[in-house]
XYZ file of C-alpha atoms in Angstrom:
121
model
C -80.619 77.827 180.724
C -83.556 78.387 178.409
C -84.548 81.695 176.874
C -88.233 80.845 176.620
C -90.784 79.147 178.819
C -90.056 75.507 179.557
C -92.897 73.228 178.508
C -93.321 69.486 178.958
C -91.478 68.635 175.737
C -88.445 70.747 176.660
C -88.443 69.322 180.200
C -88.641 65.724 178.939
C -85.773 66.400 176.528
C -83.728 67.870 179.388
C -84.457 64.819 181.557
C -83.644 62.407 178.740
C -80.355 64.120 177.805
C -79.052 65.433 181.135
C -80.664 63.522 184.016
C -81.482 60.022 182.773
C -77.861 59.199 181.881
C -76.813 59.668 185.522
C -79.803 57.968 187.177
C -79.272 54.473 188.545
C -81.794 51.789 189.507
C -83.439 52.212 192.909
C -82.189 51.861 195.673
C -78.703 52.740 194.420
C -76.990 56.113 194.508
C -78.617 58.771 192.280
C -81.745 56.603 192.078
C -84.428 59.039 193.262
C -85.707 62.011 191.292
C -87.743 64.449 193.346
C -89.905 66.985 191.529
C -92.262 69.699 192.641
C -95.853 69.798 191.455
C -95.445 71.975 188.378
C -97.911 70.718 185.770
C -95.100 69.990 183.294
C -93.620 67.485 185.760
C -96.667 65.211 185.677
C -96.521 63.896 182.114
C -96.758 60.116 181.801
C -93.634 60.246 179.627
C -91.638 61.497 182.633
C -92.812 58.636 184.838
C -92.035 56.126 182.087
C -88.564 57.559 181.516
C -87.570 57.704 185.174
C -89.205 54.542 186.478
C -89.512 52.181 183.515
C -86.444 53.091 181.469
C -84.028 54.081 184.267
C -85.411 51.945 187.105
C -85.220 54.971 189.411
C -87.884 56.217 191.767
C -89.950 59.339 191.063
C -91.244 61.278 194.052
C -93.367 64.435 194.052
C -93.168 66.966 196.850
C -96.423 67.719 198.655
C -98.222 70.797 197.275
C -96.637 74.053 198.435
C -93.799 72.680 200.514
C -90.875 75.098 200.078
C -89.402 73.901 203.381
C -88.891 70.469 201.741
C -87.492 71.815 198.473
C -83.789 72.763 198.374
C -84.433 74.455 195.027
C -86.402 77.148 196.876
C -83.240 78.093 198.773
C -81.302 78.087 195.508
C -83.920 80.364 193.924
C -83.669 82.709 196.900
C -79.881 82.791 196.526
C -80.192 83.543 192.799
C -82.800 86.279 193.360
C -80.571 87.915 195.968
C -77.609 87.790 193.564
C -79.715 89.321 190.790
C -80.850 92.166 193.058
C -77.240 92.904 194.048
C -76.184 92.990 190.373
C -79.239 94.587 188.747
C -77.220 97.681 187.778
C -75.233 95.449 185.373
C -78.308 94.640 183.279
C -78.510 96.940 180.269
C -79.956 94.588 177.640
C -81.137 90.999 177.134
C -77.607 89.635 176.680
C -76.336 91.215 179.883
C -79.443 89.953 181.708
C -78.673 86.398 180.608
C -75.032 86.865 181.615
C -75.988 88.005 185.134
C -78.416 85.084 185.499
C -75.706 82.690 184.353
C -73.214 84.142 186.873
C -75.844 83.881 189.613
C -76.331 80.170 188.955
C -72.572 79.609 188.712
C -72.111 81.279 192.127
C -73.902 78.357 193.780
C -71.296 76.025 195.231
C -71.566 72.352 196.048
C -71.288 73.371 199.721
C -74.379 75.571 199.249
C -76.274 72.690 197.666
C -75.316 70.229 200.401
C -76.337 72.709 203.113
C -79.706 73.399 201.453
C -80.369 69.684 201.092
C -79.573 69.144 204.787
C -81.704 72.165 205.789
C -84.650 70.450 204.092
C -84.096 67.303 206.148
C -82.388 65.148 203.520
C -79.096 63.750 204.800
């Protein structure tokens, strides 16, 4: 979780520290990274990290394709959780706590179902 806006540098650092270590060369398991079309996802450094350094494959979703993006279902789940718990937010710290609990409420079963709903088996 980040308190401020995520820019390209923060995203690249996140990829380098959290994602790259678990990527494997394509076509192995964990060898495809799929990103939406946010401008911060299109830096050359991201392509070089994923494809050149990790040997994985980088794929971008078509523009505005929420039906292909399991993250959209996760965001919907989180937003619903936040609405149900909005009375618990009294300051910035409690807001962050509720957001953290919302993300922690997502189970691996949820993730698998959302991935399947988007057509990825």
